[in-house]
């Protein structure tokens, strides 16, 4: 009898332990109760990893596998980039007395394929398949997200299974909605997206019209960036799939990757142009160019590569692009670039959004409202701020051009006033001379004395003309730098006005820590040519003195607008060939403008390189911005750069015993000059100029002679 009681007690203990263990491991049930419009299923989900992806629902329901399900416990399932198939299950119980029809939402539109298994009321399950690789028309409810109808009677419960396989980030945000509340939520959500897409479209057309009016490349690249980025965000939200290519799911996946790669590539392109990183941050400019080219290449390659690899490359590129662009923005801001201020503030907002999205895709951050819509929020603020930055950049350019014009006009007025005073003195002297001539004519009746008076008049006139020529020469030479010097370079320069006085001009300028070399030649001779030269010299000094960020092409464009109008006011057909060169560190010479060829002697190879200049002469048209560009010339230690005007190569050989007139014989020519430089390239710049002048002494020149030799030491 005692053994029987003991056996019963043992059985009861074993049964109680099993019941207690089952109660502890039972998953919680999602209760659909009144008073709430939506219910997040994440905390109630259990999951099981199917590494080979071969299990069916029958396999999952077996006791040995059913016990292996793990409680997830968080609101949104996020496993990052996973290669396995995952099974999920959760139990739903409806306690709402009135609502029996519900909507099950899966809020991530980029799951490739998945199946939901609902009880069929007969002891089995009915399967519903969906995913972004299945045509949109086969979805149960027409919406950009995955929606399913869920029927649960009051007091009833259902256990729902889900099987997921995807190459994108594996996120399963499941929400069960009361239909009325879901309609209200969709209204608010679509309103928000409408505002966001409206901002992007308005900014695209605004900046496009701005580009058509000012022809600024940075504005065009910004339009391309906004367009591709906005389309990429739409694709992330599943909008194009719903309205455009609902029958081509594979194309929808590819166009998503293409738009994201192009958005990142055009972001680098815009940043490089807007900040002018080639000049202000050359080291980071190389990294930006690399990422830009990588983005353009991937935008084509993603059509052929595996989708999973493309998604990972987008995430890596999205994390990489902000680093060099942001650092370059800081460098430009520290160098005094006003535009970089707007750039940094705007991009900080966007980059935060991109980083948050990438970290969410890798499973580092959870999927909540901010992480899900971080890119939309940041990009809307970024688009607005950068548009303001572009507008401010245009205003700065207008203000700088206005100030340069005012300075040039002031200098012109001073010169004109001086010329007026000289004309007044000349007229006064002429009137005095005429009175004396008349008086002597009246007093003297003899023909000899009358002839002497005529000779005196001729001498006075000759002296007046000689004075005008001397004035033009003084205008031409007084503006030249006294002791041209640039750290790290040996410089020698020579300028000799001709008898008729031309318009040659050269200058060495140091402003805001940057060095500039200028050489030019005004057409024609005399005071008008010297006056145009003075206006150009003044405008260049004013422009480079205001902002060191100006490139040579922008300097020439601004100067041309000023002097073209002034030349027209002078009623004189003048123009000027000119070349402006900015001297940067490590032997980098950035130049622009149409002038004589630049001759470069390479010390290492003992070869002479002929570099053609580009652009157009100043004074022919007010707007030459599109015809100008900046070219880069790099010289090493011992290399020499030789610049000159046409007075050097157009000097003509003068035979002995003939008049000082030009003859139809050989000129000095550029080939002779190149041969001299090949022979003398290793000498000092002073020795080179002396040898060239020695050779020119055998030739006759009727134009100014100007030479500038620069050697890197």
XYZ file of C-alpha atoms in Angstrom:
713
model
C 0.000 0.000 0.000
C 2.862 2.405 0.822
C 4.619 1.725 -2.480
C 1.419 2.522 -4.365
C 1.097 5.856 -2.585
C 4.718 6.670 -3.277
C 4.235 5.925 -6.999
C 1.220 8.194 -7.133
C 3.119 10.981 -5.425
C 6.023 10.673 -7.916
C 3.617 10.780 -10.875
C 1.919 13.871 -9.503
C 5.293 15.603 -9.022
C 6.428 14.755 -12.551
C 3.131 15.931 -14.038
C 3.282 19.151 -11.990
C 6.872 19.839 -13.080
C 5.996 19.327 -16.739
C 2.952 21.566 -16.438
C 4.952 24.269 -14.631
C 7.731 24.113 -17.276
C 5.211 24.442 -20.085
C 3.540 27.362 -18.362
C 6.871 29.146 -17.958
C 7.816 28.651 -21.634
C 4.415 29.463 -23.144
C 4.611 32.500 -25.454
C 2.445 35.506 -24.566
C -0.700 36.122 -26.580
C -1.391 39.363 -28.486
C -4.768 40.589 -27.183
C -6.877 42.693 -29.572
C -8.869 44.778 -27.120
C -11.079 47.875 -27.358
C -9.557 51.318 -26.940
C -6.519 50.821 -29.177
C -6.350 51.214 -32.953
C -3.116 49.298 -33.585
C -1.169 46.454 -31.992
C 2.546 45.770 -32.566
C 3.240 42.045 -32.793
C 7.010 42.175 -32.239
C 7.067 41.417 -28.493
C 4.804 38.393 -29.081
C 6.821 36.859 -31.930
C 8.840 33.679 -31.705
C 11.381 32.804 -34.377
C 13.312 29.809 -35.638
C 16.253 29.862 -38.068
C 16.059 27.475 -41.048
C 19.630 27.618 -42.388
C 18.953 25.342 -45.371
C 15.483 26.730 -46.113
C 13.946 23.260 -46.631
C 11.385 23.060 -43.831
C 7.653 23.172 -44.478
C 4.856 24.127 -42.120
C 4.406 20.447 -41.199
C 8.062 20.259 -40.227
C 7.729 23.359 -38.083
C 4.690 21.989 -36.215
C 6.559 18.903 -35.048
C 7.120 18.975 -31.275
C 10.921 18.724 -31.503
C 11.057 21.888 -33.661
C 8.145 23.723 -32.066
C 10.066 23.708 -28.785
C 13.101 25.354 -30.462
C 11.263 28.626 -31.229
C 12.867 31.611 -29.431
C 10.982 34.586 -28.017
C 12.154 37.782 -29.822
C 10.846 40.307 -27.279
C 11.415 43.541 -29.271
C 8.847 45.572 -31.158
C 10.404 45.162 -34.629
C 12.308 42.120 -35.880
C 15.597 43.173 -37.473
C 18.334 40.607 -38.272
C 20.280 42.841 -40.702
C 21.638 41.035 -43.797
C 20.824 37.368 -43.166
C 21.222 34.445 -45.594
C 19.032 31.932 -43.739
C 15.286 31.420 -43.962
C 13.432 32.433 -40.811
C 10.136 31.137 -39.401
C 7.974 33.256 -37.081
C 4.808 32.493 -35.140
C 2.543 34.376 -32.789
C -0.905 33.964 -31.272
C -3.665 36.586 -31.574
C -6.816 36.703 -29.485
C -9.718 39.052 -30.263
C -11.589 40.431 -27.230
C -13.138 43.383 -29.061
C -16.942 43.046 -28.889
C -17.605 44.797 -32.214
C -14.624 44.404 -34.556
C -13.946 40.995 -36.125
C -12.186 42.181 -39.321
C -8.610 43.399 -38.917
C -5.668 44.371 -41.152
C -2.272 42.736 -40.732
C 0.517 45.036 -41.983
C 4.140 44.166 -42.720
C 5.731 47.614 -42.856
C 8.976 46.859 -44.760
C 8.397 46.862 -48.566
C 11.682 45.179 -49.582
C 11.225 41.612 -48.358
C 11.864 39.380 -51.380
C 9.430 36.539 -50.650
C 7.465 35.405 -47.631
C 4.441 33.274 -46.785
C 1.790 33.773 -44.106
C -0.126 30.763 -42.790
C -3.590 31.451 -41.339
C -5.885 28.832 -39.747
C -8.536 27.681 -42.240
C -11.085 26.671 -39.551
C -10.780 22.997 -40.503
C -7.717 22.128 -38.493
C -5.318 23.141 -41.251
C -3.723 26.349 -42.621
C -4.143 28.404 -45.783
C -1.028 30.016 -47.252
C -0.772 33.601 -48.604
C 2.418 34.484 -50.519
C 3.798 37.946 -51.160
C 7.043 39.943 -51.462
C 8.712 42.456 -53.749
C 9.691 39.681 -56.216
C 6.024 38.839 -56.749
C 4.022 41.094 -59.146
C 2.216 43.886 -57.340
C -1.113 42.932 -58.913
C -1.130 39.657 -56.931
C -1.217 41.407 -53.569
C -4.335 40.958 -51.474
C -4.667 44.727 -50.817
C -3.406 47.399 -53.244
C -0.848 49.269 -51.125
C 2.889 49.997 -51.209
C 3.315 47.917 -48.009
C 2.199 44.318 -47.517
C -1.388 44.190 -46.153
C -3.557 41.154 -45.383
C -7.131 40.693 -44.187
C -7.452 39.035 -40.795
C -10.803 37.589 -39.625
C -11.035 36.695 -35.921
C -14.440 36.379 -34.208
C -14.953 37.975 -30.812
C -13.445 35.722 -28.174
C -11.598 33.689 -30.782
C -7.837 33.257 -31.217
C -5.467 32.251 -34.030
C -1.879 31.053 -34.206
C -0.239 32.576 -37.299
C 2.998 31.351 -38.920
C 5.287 33.303 -41.259
C 8.207 32.143 -43.449
C 10.658 34.814 -44.729
C 13.578 34.653 -47.213
C 15.185 37.861 -48.500
C 18.467 39.237 -49.827
C 17.803 42.690 -48.427
C 17.896 43.625 -44.765
C 15.673 41.155 -42.921
C 13.167 43.338 -41.100
C 9.666 42.184 -40.163
C 7.685 45.048 -38.566
C 4.253 43.434 -38.034
C 1.289 45.557 -36.910
C -2.373 44.593 -36.609
C -4.755 47.497 -37.285
C -8.382 48.225 -36.717
C -9.553 49.208 -40.263
C -10.849 52.678 -39.326
C -7.686 53.602 -37.448
C -5.577 52.277 -40.301
C -7.391 54.517 -42.784
C -6.693 57.521 -40.553
C -3.033 56.527 -40.246
C -2.683 56.128 -44.035
C -4.166 59.592 -44.533
C -1.628 61.177 -42.187
C 1.238 59.175 -43.644
C 0.421 59.971 -47.266
C -0.001 63.636 -46.367
C 3.484 63.667 -44.871
C 4.966 61.921 -47.906
C 3.127 64.337 -50.175
C 4.678 67.293 -48.391
C 8.134 65.710 -48.606
C 7.879 64.810 -52.301
C 6.404 68.253 -52.992
C 9.434 69.901 -51.379
C 11.806 67.787 -53.479
C 9.956 68.503 -56.757
C 9.730 72.238 -56.055
C 13.447 72.383 -55.256
C 14.294 70.508 -58.466
C 12.406 72.979 -60.663
C 13.522 76.013 -58.646
C 17.196 75.152 -58.968
C 16.740 74.092 -62.611
C 15.332 77.534 -63.496
C 18.137 79.074 -61.443
C 20.700 77.159 -63.498
C 19.095 78.238 -66.782
C 19.454 81.880 -65.716
C 23.006 81.870 -64.261
C 24.591 78.792 -65.954
C 26.391 77.733 -62.777
C 27.606 74.104 -62.879
C 27.168 73.627 -59.142
C 23.452 74.410 -59.521
C 23.084 71.855 -62.343
C 24.825 69.135 -60.326
C 22.565 69.984 -57.382
C 19.476 69.495 -59.577
C 20.792 66.052 -60.603
C 21.453 65.173 -56.979
C 17.996 66.241 -55.750
C 16.307 64.352 -58.592
C 18.142 61.059 -58.104
C 18.000 61.231 -54.321
C 14.283 62.027 -54.258
C 13.563 59.160 -56.644
C 15.691 56.850 -54.487
C 13.663 57.755 -51.401
C 10.428 57.103 -53.316
C 11.776 53.683 -54.325
C 12.724 52.891 -50.726
C 9.129 53.621 -49.723
C 7.747 51.367 -52.483
C 5.856 54.127 -54.314
C 7.140 53.514 -57.905
C 6.407 49.801 -57.548
C 2.798 50.603 -56.723
C 2.154 53.057 -59.573
C 4.701 52.474 -62.365
C 6.319 49.016 -62.632
C 3.899 46.876 -60.662
C 4.294 44.079 -63.236
C 8.134 44.065 -63.170
C 9.346 43.284 -59.622
C 12.922 42.496 -60.714
C 13.160 45.843 -62.504
C 11.863 47.574 -59.349
C 14.730 46.101 -57.306
C 17.337 47.113 -59.890
C 16.050 50.670 -60.350
C 16.138 51.125 -56.570
C 19.866 50.330 -56.512
C 20.544 52.459 -59.616
C 18.841 55.513 -58.117
C 20.668 55.171 -54.780
C 24.095 54.774 -56.429
C 23.437 57.765 -58.698
C 22.280 59.846 -55.730
C 25.531 59.166 -53.846
C 27.673 59.769 -56.966
C 25.974 63.083 -57.812
C 26.290 64.083 -54.153
C 30.081 63.775 -54.510
C 29.998 65.593 -57.850
C 28.026 68.509 -56.408
C 30.187 68.689 -53.276
C 33.381 68.769 -55.353
C 32.116 71.631 -57.526
C 30.344 73.619 -54.808
C 33.374 73.564 -52.465
C 35.986 73.663 -55.279
C 37.869 70.888 -53.483
C 40.363 70.571 -56.350
C 41.873 73.868 -55.169
C 40.964 74.149 -51.477
C 41.218 70.482 -50.382
C 43.223 68.593 -53.064
C 43.977 65.551 -50.904
C 40.338 64.881 -50.057
C 39.363 65.792 -53.618
C 41.019 62.566 -54.784
C 38.945 60.520 -52.333
C 35.758 62.299 -53.430
C 36.561 61.630 -57.099
C 37.191 57.949 -56.317
C 33.872 57.550 -54.485
C 32.071 59.456 -57.231
C 33.476 57.197 -59.962
C 32.765 54.129 -57.826
C 29.141 55.230 -57.476
C 28.716 55.786 -61.229
C 30.312 52.413 -62.007
C 28.116 50.617 -59.451
C 24.996 52.286 -60.878
C 25.675 50.335 -64.078
C 27.137 47.202 -62.500
C 24.205 46.723 -60.088
C 22.040 45.738 -63.059
C 24.184 42.612 -63.484
C 25.434 41.750 -59.979
C 23.548 39.937 -57.219
C 20.948 42.052 -55.451
C 22.318 41.235 -51.982
C 25.802 42.444 -52.986
C 24.318 45.604 -54.487
C 22.430 46.414 -51.269
C 25.581 45.966 -49.194
C 27.622 48.157 -51.586
C 25.010 50.907 -51.323
C 25.202 50.756 -47.541
C 29.028 50.864 -47.578
C 29.084 53.753 -50.069
C 26.459 55.610 -48.043
C 28.685 55.400 -44.969
C 31.904 56.260 -46.897
C 30.798 59.287 -48.928
C 30.105 61.590 -45.958
C 33.648 61.288 -44.576
C 35.768 63.105 -47.243
C 32.988 65.528 -48.220
C 32.399 66.579 -44.632
C 36.124 67.034 -43.892
C 36.552 69.008 -47.132
C 33.676 71.259 -46.057
C 35.432 71.952 -42.742
C 38.681 72.803 -44.563
C 36.908 75.198 -46.940
C 35.115 76.868 -44.030
C 38.410 77.370 -42.181
C 39.886 78.914 -45.336
C 37.153 81.547 -45.322
C 34.651 80.007 -47.749
C 31.252 81.455 -46.835
C 29.384 78.864 -48.920
C 30.874 76.056 -46.819
C 28.873 77.261 -43.810
C 25.541 76.375 -45.431
C 27.072 73.178 -46.818
C 28.191 71.830 -43.463
C 24.954 72.581 -41.627
C 22.848 71.058 -44.417
C 24.952 67.955 -44.859
C 25.183 67.278 -41.130
C 21.409 66.835 -41.114
C 21.406 64.576 -44.174
C 24.441 62.553 -43.149
C 22.871 61.816 -39.782
C 19.849 60.457 -41.640
C 21.998 58.327 -43.984
C 24.086 56.923 -41.134
C 21.002 56.097 -39.099
C 19.434 54.289 -42.082
C 22.625 52.314 -42.804
C 23.015 51.293 -39.152
C 19.378 50.237 -39.104
C 19.894 48.069 -42.220
C 22.880 46.355 -40.528
C 20.748 45.686 -37.461
C 22.724 47.995 -35.158
C 19.739 50.309 -34.523
C 16.114 49.246 -34.084
C 13.427 50.075 -36.651
C 11.427 52.917 -35.108
C 9.842 56.005 -36.676
C 13.031 58.100 -36.601
C 15.331 55.390 -37.990
C 12.778 54.467 -40.664
C 12.214 58.032 -41.918
C 15.574 59.595 -40.949
C 16.631 60.088 -44.578
C 13.392 61.833 -45.521
C 13.582 64.196 -42.561
C 17.270 64.985 -43.027
C 17.095 65.315 -46.822
C 14.149 67.730 -46.734
C 16.038 70.032 -44.356
C 19.250 69.570 -46.355
C 17.600 70.454 -49.682
C 16.156 73.663 -48.274
C 19.412 74.758 -46.600
C 21.578 74.016 -49.648
C 19.179 75.931 -51.884
C 19.582 78.878 -49.527
C 23.343 78.353 -49.699
C 23.316 78.460 -53.508
C 21.229 81.649 -53.413
C 23.666 83.209 -50.939
C 26.570 82.136 -53.178
C 24.977 83.938 -56.125
C 24.407 87.065 -54.037
C 28.055 87.024 -52.943
C 29.174 86.729 -56.562
C 26.959 89.679 -57.548
C 28.218 91.752 -54.638
C 31.844 90.996 -55.459
C 31.294 91.873 -59.101
C 29.601 95.130 -58.113
C 32.459 96.076 -55.788
C 35.025 95.263 -58.474
C 33.132 97.434 -60.946
C 32.967 100.276 -58.448
C 36.709 100.095 -57.809
C 37.472 99.989 -61.510
C 35.131 102.908 -62.206
C 36.761 104.944 -59.439
C 40.200 104.268 -60.875
C 38.933 105.142 -64.341
C 37.437 108.411 -63.135
C 40.745 109.369 -61.493
C 42.657 108.687 -64.708
C 40.086 110.548 -66.799
C 40.310 113.516 -64.425
C 44.081 113.567 -64.764
C 43.794 113.461 -68.546
C 41.305 116.319 -68.484
C 43.705 118.413 -66.432
C 46.481 117.623 -68.896
C 44.233 118.586 -71.829
C 43.375 121.853 -70.082
C 47.055 122.688 -69.585
C 47.822 121.751 -73.158
C 44.990 123.954 -74.473
C 46.170 126.800 -72.291
C 49.715 126.461 -73.612
C 48.452 126.281 -77.182
C 46.374 129.432 -76.733
C 49.370 131.211 -75.234
C 51.522 130.053 -78.121
C 48.989 131.260 -80.682
C 48.883 134.687 -79.064
C 52.673 134.929 -79.233
C 52.708 133.821 -82.854
C 50.102 136.431 -83.774
C 52.020 139.124 -81.909
C 55.283 138.238 -83.625
C 53.573 137.981 -86.985
C 52.248 141.482 -86.578
C 55.623 142.819 -85.461
C 57.750 141.060 -88.020
C 57.111 141.520 -91.711
C 60.076 139.782 -93.070
C 59.601 136.381 -94.629
C 62.659 134.925 -92.875
C 61.324 135.701 -89.418
C 57.893 134.359 -90.373
C 59.556 131.109 -91.432
C 61.427 130.958 -88.133
C 58.125 131.371 -86.282
C 56.646 128.426 -88.196
C 59.653 126.319 -87.258
C 59.189 127.222 -83.594
C 55.537 126.102 -83.770
C 56.605 122.796 -85.283
C 59.113 122.209 -82.482
C 56.491 122.962 -79.795
C 54.023 120.540 -81.379
C 56.684 117.835 -81.568
C 57.479 118.306 -77.890
C 53.763 118.036 -76.969
C 53.433 114.764 -78.894
C 56.608 113.453 -77.254
C 55.153 114.327 -73.853
C 52.049 112.240 -74.589
C 54.211 109.277 -75.539
C 56.272 109.684 -72.375
C 53.032 109.681 -70.325
C 51.901 106.443 -71.932
C 55.256 104.851 -71.190
C 55.035 105.979 -67.579
C 51.522 104.512 -67.227
C 52.848 101.258 -68.645
C 55.932 100.956 -66.389
C 54.789 102.492 -63.092
C 52.378 99.574 -62.416
C 55.015 96.855 -62.702
C 56.076 95.039 -59.480
C 59.337 96.369 -58.087
C 60.805 93.148 -56.682
C 58.739 90.149 -57.840
C 59.141 87.185 -55.528
C 57.235 84.000 -54.610
C 58.462 81.675 -51.817
C 59.932 78.480 -53.236
C 60.440 79.957 -56.726
C 63.125 81.924 -58.557
C 61.533 84.700 -60.641
C 62.971 87.077 -63.220
C 60.919 89.486 -65.326
C 61.632 92.020 -68.067
C 59.405 94.580 -69.811
C 60.535 97.206 -72.328
C 57.983 99.548 -73.972
C 58.399 100.142 -77.691
C 58.826 103.605 -79.190
C 55.126 103.734 -80.129
C 54.107 102.324 -76.711
C 52.005 99.169 -76.650
C 49.907 97.679 -73.866
C 52.087 94.943 -72.364
C 51.535 94.158 -68.674
C 52.751 91.649 -66.136
C 52.248 91.411 -62.380
C 53.218 89.282 -59.343
C 50.561 89.539 -56.614
C 50.492 88.140 -53.077
C 47.080 88.236 -51.338
C 45.452 86.187 -48.560
C 48.338 83.710 -48.511
C 48.064 82.980 -52.268
C 50.428 84.084 -55.067
C 49.325 85.106 -58.577
C 51.187 85.654 -61.859
C 49.568 87.770 -64.586
C 50.786 88.560 -68.118
C 48.848 90.278 -70.887
C 48.941 92.510 -73.958
C 46.435 95.240 -74.934
C 45.834 95.779 -78.629
C 46.951 99.097 -80.124
C 49.344 101.719 -78.787
C 49.444 105.002 -76.898
C 47.485 106.355 -73.942
C 44.255 104.338 -74.609
C 46.215 101.065 -74.450
C 47.896 102.177 -71.229
C 44.523 103.183 -69.771
C 42.995 99.742 -70.493
C 46.055 98.113 -68.961
C 45.637 100.242 -65.802
C 41.941 99.283 -65.518
C 42.808 95.568 -65.800
C 45.609 95.882 -63.234
C 43.317 97.652 -60.754
C 40.461 95.182 -61.243
C 42.762 92.167 -60.705
C 44.195 93.607 -57.467
C 40.715 94.379 -56.137
C 39.316 90.945 -57.041
C 42.094 88.797 -55.562
C 42.234 91.072 -52.531
C 38.594 90.402 -51.644
C 38.427 86.593 -51.801
C 41.289 84.102 -52.114
C 38.837 81.420 -53.238
C 38.451 82.936 -56.694
C 39.760 80.739 -59.499
C 41.633 82.285 -62.487
C 38.625 81.698 -64.763
C 36.251 83.490 -62.368
C 38.713 86.400 -62.007
C 38.926 86.862 -65.783
C 35.143 86.589 -66.160
C 34.568 89.286 -63.505
C 37.251 91.599 -64.947
C 35.918 91.197 -68.471
C 32.437 92.383 -67.458
C 33.985 95.549 -66.037
C 36.456 96.555 -68.743
C 34.178 95.662 -71.674
C 31.699 98.335 -70.636
C 34.501 100.809 -69.934
C 36.082 100.214 -73.345
C 32.725 100.840 -74.991
C 32.441 104.100 -73.027
C 35.870 105.083 -74.415
C 34.505 104.467 -77.930
C 37.672 102.555 -78.792
C 37.963 99.047 -80.265
C 40.391 97.584 -77.768
C 40.853 94.017 -76.565
C 43.425 92.235 -74.432
C 45.070 88.822 -74.465
C 45.779 87.811 -70.879
C 46.641 84.793 -68.754
C 46.132 84.593 -64.954
C 48.009 81.908 -62.999
C 47.423 80.912 -59.351
C 50.485 79.429 -57.624
C 49.568 76.630 -55.182
C 51.641 74.369 -53.008
C 53.749 71.492 -54.364
C 54.336 73.150 -57.724
C 50.649 73.227 -58.776
C 49.931 76.108 -61.150
C 46.266 76.749 -62.013
C 45.846 79.042 -65.039
C 43.206 80.399 -67.405
C 42.991 82.902 -70.265
C 43.976 83.116 -73.943
C 47.577 84.312 -74.451
C 50.855 83.119 -75.960
C 51.861 79.489 -75.316
C 53.506 78.658 -71.991
C 56.961 77.093 -72.422
C 57.957 74.611 -69.683
C 61.498 73.242 -69.383
C 61.555 69.883 -67.561
C 64.844 69.552 -65.657
C 64.571 65.796 -65.246
C 64.134 64.954 -68.949
C 65.825 68.087 -70.380
C 62.776 68.449 -72.642
C 60.728 71.548 -73.468
C 56.951 71.283 -73.161
C 54.618 73.674 -75.001
C 51.374 74.302 -73.072
C 48.565 76.000 -74.975
C 46.419 78.558 -73.209
C 42.617 78.599 -73.482
C 39.716 81.006 -73.433
C 39.036 84.261 -75.296
C 40.416 87.771 -75.373
C 38.980 90.266 -72.903
C 36.870 93.165 -74.181
C 35.113 91.372 -77.050
C 31.945 90.331 -75.197
C 30.543 91.023 -71.736
C 29.775 87.382 -70.861
C 32.627 84.962 -71.558
C 32.203 82.693 -68.531
C 31.321 79.619 -70.603
C 34.425 80.091 -72.771
C 36.838 80.052 -69.843
C 38.146 77.111 -67.872
C 40.879 76.440 -65.329
C 43.800 74.209 -66.379
C 46.388 72.668 -64.058
C 50.145 72.662 -64.678
C 52.454 70.823 -62.237
C 56.185 71.549 -62.138
C 58.904 69.812 -60.129
C 62.094 71.154 -58.588
C 64.377 72.574 -61.280
C 61.551 72.965 -63.816
C 61.192 76.426 -65.393
C 58.061 78.139 -66.780
C 58.646 80.850 -69.450
C 55.865 83.352 -70.359
C 56.153 86.098 -73.000
C 54.259 88.529 -75.255
C 54.166 88.619 -79.047
C 56.761 91.411 -79.152
C 59.432 88.738 -78.556
C 58.615 86.333 -81.381
C 57.433 88.982 -83.901
C 60.755 90.869 -83.913
C 62.180 90.892 -87.457
C 65.724 90.490 -88.629
C 67.308 93.787 -89.730
C 69.867 93.605 -92.563
C 72.871 95.882 -92.318
C 72.889 99.079 -94.341
C 69.109 99.462 -94.705
C 66.471 101.687 -93.102
C 64.847 100.851 -89.799
C 61.750 99.465 -91.470
C 60.143 96.073 -91.355
C 61.223 93.868 -94.241
C 59.691 90.751 -95.720
C 62.317 88.496 -94.106
C 62.394 86.042 -91.218
C 61.101 86.864 -87.737
C 62.655 85.771 -84.439
C 59.840 83.201 -84.095
C 58.716 80.810 -81.370
C 60.838 77.939 -82.679
C 64.030 79.982 -82.181
C 62.832 80.867 -78.659
C 62.125 77.195 -77.866
C 65.599 76.193 -79.060
C 67.176 78.793 -76.755
C 65.198 77.542 -73.748
C 66.174 73.915 -74.434
C 69.785 75.055 -74.385
C 69.450 77.305 -71.313
C 66.750 75.511 -69.293
C 69.138 74.486 -66.537
C 70.493 78.029 -66.049
C 69.108 80.648 -63.648
C 66.148 82.765 -64.701
C 68.350 85.910 -64.907
C 70.773 84.131 -67.227
C 67.931 82.929 -69.432
C 66.471 86.439 -69.830
C 69.907 87.966 -70.542
C 70.626 85.391 -73.247
C 67.222 85.910 -74.901
C 67.707 89.711 -74.842
C 71.177 89.245 -76.337
C 69.683 87.312 -79.238
C 66.923 89.929 -79.665
C 69.529 92.704 -80.012
C 70.092 91.554 -83.622
C 66.382 92.052 -84.403
C 64.169 95.090 -84.803
C 61.118 95.387 -82.520
C 58.150 97.703 -83.008
C 56.123 96.294 -80.105
C 56.595 95.960 -76.350
C 58.803 93.101 -75.172
C 57.740 91.310 -71.959
C 59.156 88.087 -70.479
C 58.582 86.317 -67.133
C 60.652 83.263 -66.121
C 59.665 81.197 -63.035
C 61.753 78.276 -61.735
C 60.831 76.004 -58.832
C 63.758 75.696 -56.410
